């Protein structure tokens, strides 16, 4: 079994008002991740990329929405969101810069 690169598992961070409140209140960060990645792979990828200790990973799957494109109907891709809680007073620097 080949191991995925952590940067293929973690696609991008989610930055919004609600996620900022989660980050400051509960030391929780949100990422868009590879839809086939499991919680263990996500936790290892976060720990490897950002050098932090993950205590909990929760995931949510989202179905892609249908969109009209002129005369035809298209579909956005399905995606997965990971809500990652860090240990103690650790933080991820990229969120502090925003």
Tab-separated table of N, CA, C and O in Angstrom:
chain	number	residue	atom	x	y	z
A	1	UNK	N	0.836	-1.184	0.000
A	1	UNK	CA	0.000	0.000	0.000
A	1	UNK	C	0.876	1.240	0.000
A	1	UNK	O	1.726	1.419	0.856
A	2	UNK	N	0.693	2.095	-0.998
A	2	UNK	CA	1.500	3.314	-1.077
A	2	UNK	C	0.869	4.405	-0.220
A	2	UNK	O	-0.348	4.547	-0.158
A	3	UNK	N	1.714	5.154	0.422
A	3	UNK	CA	1.252	6.220	1.307
A	3	UNK	C	1.154	7.512	0.519
A	3	UNK	O	2.052	7.859	-0.242
A	4	UNK	N	0.055	8.232	0.688
A	4	UNK	CA	-0.157	9.483	-0.020
A	4	UNK	C	0.709	10.587	0.558
A	4	UNK	O	1.034	10.593	1.745
A	5	UNK	N	1.048	11.539	-0.295
A	5	UNK	CA	1.754	12.730	0.149
A	5	UNK	C	0.782	13.570	0.983
A	5	UNK	O	-0.378	13.746	0.592
A	6	UNK	N	1.217	14.093	2.128
A	6	UNK	CA	0.313	14.880	2.986
A	6	UNK	C	-0.297	16.083	2.267
A	6	UNK	O	-1.424	16.473	2.548
A	7	UNK	N	0.415	16.640	1.324
A	7	UNK	CA	-0.111	17.810	0.605
A	7	UNK	C	-1.159	17.431	-0.432
A	7	UNK	O	-1.868	18.289	-0.933
A	8	UNK	N	-1.277	16.140	-0.739
A	8	UNK	CA	-2.371	15.678	-1.596
A	8	UNK	C	-3.630	15.435	-0.764
A	8	UNK	O	-4.738	15.539	-1.267
A	9	UNK	N	-3.452	15.121	0.507
A	9	UNK	CA	-4.594	14.873	1.399
A	9	UNK	C	-5.232	16.189	1.818
A	9	UNK	O	-6.441	16.358	1.748
A	10	UNK	N	-4.411	17.144	2.258
A	10	UNK	CA	-4.921	18.450	2.696
A	10	UNK	C	-4.940	19.373	1.489
A	10	UNK	O	-3.898	19.734	0.958
A	11	UNK	N	-6.134	19.769	1.053
A	11	UNK	CA	-6.246	20.593	-0.156
A	11	UNK	C	-6.062	22.079	0.137
A	11	UNK	O	-5.255	22.747	-0.475
A	12	UNK	N	-6.864	22.596	1.089
A	12	UNK	CA	-6.782	24.022	1.420
A	12	UNK	C	-7.476	24.280	2.751
A	12	UNK	O	-8.338	23.504	3.152
A	13	UNK	N	-7.104	25.370	3.433
A	13	UNK	CA	-7.818	25.729	4.668
A	13	UNK	C	-9.136	26.429	4.347
A	13	UNK	O	-9.299	27.013	3.278
A	14	UNK	N	-10.061	26.360	5.273
A	14	UNK	CA	-11.330	27.078	5.156
A	14	UNK	C	-11.248	28.266	6.098
A	14	UNK	O	-11.049	28.099	7.301
A	15	UNK	N	-11.390	29.462	5.534
A	15	UNK	CA	-11.302	30.674	6.347
A	15	UNK	C	-12.623	31.423	6.221
A	15	UNK	O	-12.989	31.882	5.137
A	16	UNK	N	-13.348	31.505	7.329
A	16	UNK	CA	-14.608	32.234	7.375
A	16	UNK	C	-14.792	32.765	8.793
A	16	UNK	O	-13.984	32.478	9.675
A	17	UNK	N	-15.851	33.516	9.001
A	17	UNK	CA	-16.105	34.062	10.341
A	17	UNK	C	-16.323	32.955	11.363
A	17	UNK	O	-15.776	32.980	12.460
A	18	UNK	N	-17.124	31.974	10.995
A	18	UNK	CA	-17.423	30.877	11.913
A	18	UNK	C	-16.159	30.077	12.240
A	18	UNK	O	-15.940	29.682	13.387
A	19	UNK	N	-15.332	29.850	11.244
A	19	UNK	CA	-14.104	29.091	11.464
A	19	UNK	C	-13.112	29.881	12.322
A	19	UNK	O	-12.360	29.312	13.101
A	20	UNK	N	-13.107	31.199	12.207
A	20	UNK	CA	-12.253	32.031	13.048
A	20	UNK	C	-12.685	31.939	14.506
A	20	UNK	O	-11.851	31.866	15.401
A	21	UNK	N	-13.983	31.910	14.754
A	21	UNK	CA	-14.482	31.751	16.125
A	21	UNK	C	-14.112	30.381	16.687
A	21	UNK	O	-13.739	30.262	17.856
A	22	UNK	N	-14.195	29.338	15.863
A	22	UNK	CA	-13.790	27.999	16.301
A	22	UNK	C	-12.308	27.974	16.649
A	22	UNK	O	-11.900	27.369	17.629
A	23	UNK	N	-11.509	28.644	15.830
A	23	UNK	CA	-10.065	28.644	16.025
A	23	UNK	C	-9.693	29.323	17.330
A	23	UNK	O	-8.871	28.818	18.104
A	24	UNK	N	-10.295	30.454	17.620
A	24	UNK	CA	-9.937	31.184	18.832
A	24	UNK	C	-10.556	30.563	20.085
A	24	UNK	O	-9.940	30.555	21.136
A	25	UNK	N	-11.759	29.997	19.973
A	25	UNK	CA	-12.438	29.466	21.148
A	25	UNK	C	-12.080	28.035	21.494
A	25	UNK	O	-11.880	27.697	22.656
A	26	UNK	N	-11.973	27.171	20.488
A	26	UNK	CA	-11.818	25.747	20.763
A	26	UNK	C	-10.525	25.153	20.198
A	26	UNK	O	-10.364	23.943	20.207
A	27	UNK	N	-9.620	26.010	19.688
A	27	UNK	CA	-8.353	25.544	19.107
A	27	UNK	C	-8.612	24.522	18.000
A	27	UNK	O	-8.004	23.471	17.935
A	28	UNK	N	-9.592	24.847	17.138
A	28	UNK	CA	-10.040	23.961	16.071
A	28	UNK	C	-9.831	24.632	14.724
A	28	UNK	O	-10.102	25.816	14.565
A	29	UNK	N	-9.352	23.854	13.757
A	29	UNK	CA	-9.066	24.356	12.416
A	29	UNK	C	-9.831	23.523	11.402
A	29	UNK	O	-10.089	22.338	11.627
A	30	UNK	N	-10.187	24.135	10.268
A	30	UNK	CA	-11.007	23.457	9.269
A	30	UNK	C	-10.270	23.461	7.928
A	30	UNK	O	-9.719	24.487	7.513
A	31	UNK	N	-10.278	22.303	7.258
A	31	UNK	CA	-9.599	22.137	5.979
A	31	UNK	C	-10.503	21.402	5.001
A	31	UNK	O	-11.309	20.566	5.401
A	32	UNK	N	-10.335	21.700	3.710
A	32	UNK	CA	-10.924	20.884	2.657
A	32	UNK	C	-9.903	19.798	2.364
A	32	UNK	O	-8.724	20.089	2.165
A	33	UNK	N	-10.337	18.541	2.377
A	33	UNK	CA	-9.413	17.416	2.239
A	33	UNK	C	-9.846	16.514	1.079
A	33	UNK	O	-10.939	16.656	0.528
A	34	UNK	N	-8.980	15.565	0.745
A	34	UNK	CA	-9.261	14.577	-0.285
A	34	UNK	C	-10.466	13.742	0.142
A	34	UNK	O	-10.502	13.231	1.268
A	35	UNK	N	-11.474	13.586	-0.719
A	35	UNK	CA	-12.688	12.868	-0.317
A	35	UNK	C	-12.475	11.403	0.076
A	35	UNK	O	-13.295	10.839	0.802
A	36	UNK	N	-11.408	10.774	-0.363
A	36	UNK	CA	-11.194	9.366	-0.001
A	36	UNK	C	-10.272	9.202	1.205
A	36	UNK	O	-10.035	8.087	1.644
A	37	UNK	N	-9.769	10.303	1.764
A	37	UNK	CA	-8.881	10.230	2.934
A	37	UNK	C	-9.690	9.927	4.190
A	37	UNK	O	-10.800	10.430	4.366
A	38	UNK	N	-9.115	9.101	5.068
A	38	UNK	CA	-9.797	8.803	6.328
A	38	UNK	C	-9.229	9.683	7.445
A	38	UNK	O	-8.291	10.450	7.236
A	39	UNK	N	-9.795	9.568	8.647
A	39	UNK	CA	-9.418	10.442	9.754
A	39	UNK	C	-7.960	10.255	10.176
A	39	UNK	O	-7.282	11.228	10.522
A	40	UNK	N	-7.472	9.032	10.132
A	40	UNK	CA	-6.084	8.765	10.524
A	40	UNK	C	-5.121	9.420	9.544
A	40	UNK	O	-4.142	10.055	9.947
A	41	UNK	N	-5.398	9.299	8.246
A	41	UNK	CA	-4.548	9.934	7.229
A	41	UNK	C	-4.564	11.451	7.367
A	41	UNK	O	-3.526	12.106	7.234
A	42	UNK	N	-5.723	12.004	7.653
A	42	UNK	CA	-5.843	13.453	7.815
A	42	UNK	C	-5.038	13.919	9.017
A	42	UNK	O	-4.287	14.896	8.939
A	43	UNK	N	-5.152	13.227	10.140
A	43	UNK	CA	-4.412	13.603	11.350
A	43	UNK	C	-2.908	13.530	11.105
A	43	UNK	O	-2.164	14.448	11.480
A	44	UNK	N	-2.434	12.466	10.474
A	44	UNK	CA	-1.000	12.338	10.180
A	44	UNK	C	-0.518	13.438	9.243
A	44	UNK	O	0.579	13.969	9.419
A	45	UNK	N	-1.326	13.780	8.250
A	45	UNK	CA	-0.939	14.821	7.298
A	45	UNK	C	-0.829	16.179	7.990
A	45	UNK	O	0.135	16.920	7.769
A	46	UNK	N	-1.789	16.525	8.856
A	46	UNK	CA	-1.749	17.790	9.587
A	46	UNK	C	-0.528	17.831	10.499
A	46	UNK	O	0.181	18.833	10.562
A	47	UNK	N	-0.269	16.741	11.212
A	47	UNK	CA	0.883	16.696	12.116
A	47	UNK	C	2.192	16.842	11.353
A	47	UNK	O	3.111	17.506	11.813
A	48	UNK	N	2.276	16.224	10.174
A	48	UNK	CA	3.508	16.279	9.387
A	48	UNK	C	3.724	17.648	8.742
A	48	UNK	O	4.825	18.185	8.759
A	49	UNK	N	2.674	18.241	8.206
A	49	UNK	CA	2.812	19.529	7.513
A	49	UNK	C	3.065	20.671	8.492
A	49	UNK	O	3.947	21.499	8.281
A	50	UNK	N	2.288	20.735	9.574
A	50	UNK	CA	2.324	21.889	10.467
A	50	UNK	C	3.079	21.651	11.769
A	50	UNK	O	3.189	22.564	12.588
A	51	UNK	N	3.566	20.453	12.009
A	51	UNK	CA	4.345	20.111	13.198
A	51	UNK	C	3.567	20.421	14.486
A	51	UNK	O	4.031	21.149	15.365
A	52	UNK	N	2.344	19.879	14.564
A	52	UNK	CA	1.484	20.037	15.738
A	52	UNK	C	0.954	18.664	16.132
A	52	UNK	O	1.103	17.696	15.399
A	53	UNK	N	0.304	18.579	17.303
A	53	UNK	CA	-0.287	17.326	17.771
A	53	UNK	C	-1.807	17.420	17.659
A	53	UNK	O	-2.431	18.312	18.247
A	54	UNK	N	-2.405	16.508	16.903
A	54	UNK	CA	-3.850	16.492	16.681
A	54	UNK	C	-4.506	15.591	17.722
A	54	UNK	O	-4.063	14.470	17.955
A	55	UNK	N	-5.588	16.093	18.349
A	55	UNK	CA	-6.309	15.285	19.332
A	55	UNK	C	-7.600	14.702	18.765
A	55	UNK	O	-8.023	13.641	19.190
A	56	UNK	N	-8.226	15.391	17.812
A	56	UNK	CA	-9.504	14.921	17.284
A	56	UNK	C	-9.680	15.372	15.842
A	56	UNK	O	-9.292	16.483	15.479
A	57	UNK	N	-10.262	14.501	15.023
A	57	UNK	CA	-10.602	14.836	13.636
A	57	UNK	C	-12.054	14.446	13.404
A	57	UNK	O	-12.452	13.314	13.681
A	58	UNK	N	-12.841	15.392	12.936
A	58	UNK	CA	-14.223	15.127	12.536
A	58	UNK	C	-14.331	15.453	11.049
A	58	UNK	O	-13.726	16.412	10.587
A	59	UNK	N	-15.092	14.667	10.309
A	59	UNK	CA	-15.212	14.895	8.875
A	59	UNK	C	-16.673	15.034	8.479
A	59	UNK	O	-17.565	14.488	9.131
A	60	UNK	N	-16.867	15.771	7.383
A	60	UNK	CA	-18.200	15.938	6.811
A	60	UNK	C	-18.078	15.840	5.303
A	60	UNK	O	-17.209	16.474	4.708
A	61	UNK	N	-18.941	15.040	4.681
A	61	UNK	CA	-18.972	14.906	3.235
A	61	UNK	C	-20.060	15.798	2.662
A	61	UNK	O	-21.167	15.858	3.206
A	62	UNK	N	-19.744	16.464	1.562
A	62	UNK	CA	-20.691	17.343	0.898
A	62	UNK	C	-20.876	16.901	-0.541
A	62	UNK	O	-19.906	16.606	-1.236
A	63	UNK	N	-22.114	16.881	-0.992
A	63	UNK	CA	-22.411	16.566	-2.381
A	63	UNK	C	-22.281	17.839	-3.206
A	63	UNK	O	-22.679	18.927	-2.759
A	64	UNK	N	-21.718	17.719	-4.395
A	64	UNK	CA	-21.562	18.879	-5.269
A	64	UNK	C	-22.915	19.367	-5.768
A	64	UNK	O	-23.826	18.576	-6.030
A	65	UNK	N	-23.041	20.665	-5.880
A	65	UNK	CA	-24.300	21.255	-6.315
A	65	UNK	C	-24.387	21.268	-7.841
A	65	UNK	O	-23.376	21.327	-8.530
A	66	UNK	N	-25.609	21.255	-8.341
A	66	UNK	CA	-25.797	21.396	-9.784
A	66	UNK	C	-25.840	22.875	-10.127
A	66	UNK	O	-26.390	23.689	-9.376
A	67	UNK	N	-25.240	23.221	-11.252
A	67	UNK	CA	-25.179	24.606	-11.698
A	67	UNK	C	-25.570	24.687	-13.167
A	67	UNK	O	-25.224	23.810	-13.959
A	68	UNK	N	-26.241	25.760	-13.524
A	68	UNK	CA	-26.582	25.985	-14.933
A	68	UNK	C	-25.439	26.698	-15.617
A	68	UNK	O	-24.894	27.663	-15.110
A	69	UNK	N	-25.100	26.212	-16.794
A	69	UNK	CA	-24.092	26.866	-17.625
A	69	UNK	C	-24.699	27.079	-19.001
A	69	UNK	O	-24.710	26.161	-19.830
A	70	UNK	N	-25.252	28.250	-19.182
A	70	UNK	CA	-25.995	28.598	-20.399
A	70	UNK	C	-27.126	27.618	-20.663
A	70	UNK	O	-28.107	27.587	-19.944
A	71	UNK	N	-26.967	26.759	-21.676
A	71	UNK	CA	-28.079	25.878	-22.042
A	71	UNK	C	-27.994	24.497	-21.409
A	71	UNK	O	-28.918	23.708	-21.529
A	72	UNK	N	-26.891	24.182	-20.769
A	72	UNK	CA	-26.763	22.850	-20.175
A	72	UNK	C	-26.652	22.957	-18.654
A	72	UNK	O	-26.470	24.031	-18.105
A	73	UNK	N	-26.737	21.820	-18.009
A	73	UNK	CA	-26.621	21.769	-16.552
A	73	UNK	C	-25.341	21.021	-16.206
A	73	UNK	O	-25.090	19.928	-16.712
A	74	UNK	N	-24.531	21.638	-15.357
A	74	UNK	CA	-23.293	21.015	-14.912
A	74	UNK	C	-23.375	20.687	-13.436
A	74	UNK	O	-24.382	20.949	-12.779
A	75	UNK	N	-22.304	20.109	-12.931
A	75	UNK	CA	-22.296	19.719	-11.523
A	75	UNK	C	-20.932	20.018	-10.924
A	75	UNK	O	-19.907	19.684	-11.498
A	76	UNK	N	-20.936	20.645	-9.753
A	76	UNK	CA	-19.689	20.874	-9.027
A	76	UNK	C	-19.255	19.561	-8.384
A	76	UNK	O	-20.094	18.718	-8.072
A	77	UNK	N	-17.958	19.394	-8.144
A	77	UNK	CA	-17.507	18.118	-7.567
A	77	UNK	C	-17.895	17.972	-6.095
A	77	UNK	O	-18.078	18.951	-5.377
A	78	UNK	N	-18.014	16.708	-5.656
A	78	UNK	CA	-18.222	16.416	-4.239
A	78	UNK	C	-16.944	16.780	-3.486
A	78	UNK	O	-15.855	16.741	-4.052
A	79	UNK	N	-17.078	17.141	-2.199
A	79	UNK	CA	-15.903	17.511	-1.422
A	79	UNK	C	-16.080	17.100	0.034
A	79	UNK	O	-17.169	16.750	0.461
A	80	UNK	N	-14.977	17.115	0.748
A	80	UNK	CA	-14.966	16.669	2.144
A	80	UNK	C	-14.291	17.721	3.008
A	80	UNK	O	-13.269	18.284	2.620
A	81	UNK	N	-14.882	17.970	4.174
A	81	UNK	CA	-14.351	18.950	5.117
A	81	UNK	C	-13.885	18.221	6.361
A	81	UNK	O	-14.561	17.324	6.852
A	82	UNK	N	-12.704	18.604	6.864
A	82	UNK	CA	-12.168	18.019	8.095
A	82	UNK	C	-12.061	19.111	9.153
A	82	UNK	O	-11.492	20.176	8.900
A	83	UNK	N	-12.601	18.835	10.331
A	83	UNK	CA	-12.522	19.751	11.464
A	83	UNK	C	-11.510	19.147	12.427
A	83	UNK	O	-11.752	18.091	12.999
A	84	UNK	N	-10.383	19.814	12.588
A	84	UNK	CA	-9.240	19.268	13.320
A	84	UNK	C	-9.037	20.045	14.616
A	84	UNK	O	-8.913	21.273	14.595
A	85	UNK	N	-9.009	19.345	15.756
A	85	UNK	CA	-8.743	19.954	17.054
A	85	UNK	C	-7.308	19.653	17.453
A	85	UNK	O	-6.868	18.505	17.365
A	86	UNK	N	-6.587	20.689	17.885
A	86	UNK	CA	-5.193	20.540	18.276
A	86	UNK	C	-5.065	20.417	19.787
A	86	UNK	O	-5.944	20.835	20.545
A	87	UNK	N	-3.945	19.891	20.210
A	87	UNK	CA	-3.668	19.672	21.627
A	87	UNK	C	-3.218	20.970	22.300
A	87	UNK	O	-2.400	21.712	21.745
A	88	UNK	N	-3.718	21.225	23.495
A	88	UNK	CA	-3.260	22.329	24.334
A	88	UNK	C	-3.305	23.699	23.684
A	88	UNK	O	-4.300	24.084	23.101
A	89	UNK	N	-2.173	24.410	23.787
A	89	UNK	CA	-2.105	25.776	23.268
A	89	UNK	C	-1.367	25.844	21.936
A	89	UNK	O	-0.844	26.889	21.563
A	90	UNK	N	-1.328	24.755	21.188
A	90	UNK	CA	-0.669	24.762	19.880
A	90	UNK	C	-1.523	25.515	18.873
A	90	UNK	O	-2.737	25.633	19.032
A	91	UNK	N	-0.870	26.029	17.837
A	91	UNK	CA	-1.602	26.741	16.795
A	91	UNK	C	-0.914	26.526	15.458
A	91	UNK	O	0.231	26.091	15.393
A	92	UNK	N	-1.642	26.845	14.402
A	92	UNK	CA	-1.100	26.766	13.047
A	92	UNK	C	-0.882	28.187	12.559
A	92	UNK	O	-1.801	29.008	12.564
A	93	UNK	N	0.345	28.488	12.139
A	93	UNK	CA	0.748	29.859	11.843
A	93	UNK	C	-0.004	30.483	10.662
A	93	UNK	O	-0.277	31.669	10.671
A	94	UNK	N	-0.355	29.696	9.641
A	94	UNK	CA	-0.982	30.304	8.463
A	94	UNK	C	-2.319	30.949	8.802
A	94	UNK	O	-2.724	31.912	8.170
A	95	UNK	N	-3.001	30.454	9.825
A	95	UNK	CA	-4.285	31.049	10.224
A	95	UNK	C	-4.058	32.324	11.016
A	95	UNK	O	-4.906	33.212	11.024
A	96	UNK	N	-2.930	32.444	11.700
A	96	UNK	CA	-2.661	33.636	12.486
A	96	UNK	C	-2.297	34.827	11.618
A	96	UNK	O	-2.420	35.962	12.023
A	97	UNK	N	-1.845	34.573	10.372
A	97	UNK	CA	-1.449	35.642	9.474
A	97	UNK	C	-2.627	36.299	8.784
A	97	UNK	O	-2.527	37.390	8.288
A	98	UNK	N	-3.773	35.610	8.751
A	98	UNK	CA	-4.938	36.139	8.036
A	98	UNK	C	-5.642	37.181	8.836
A	98	UNK	O	-5.736	37.213	9.976
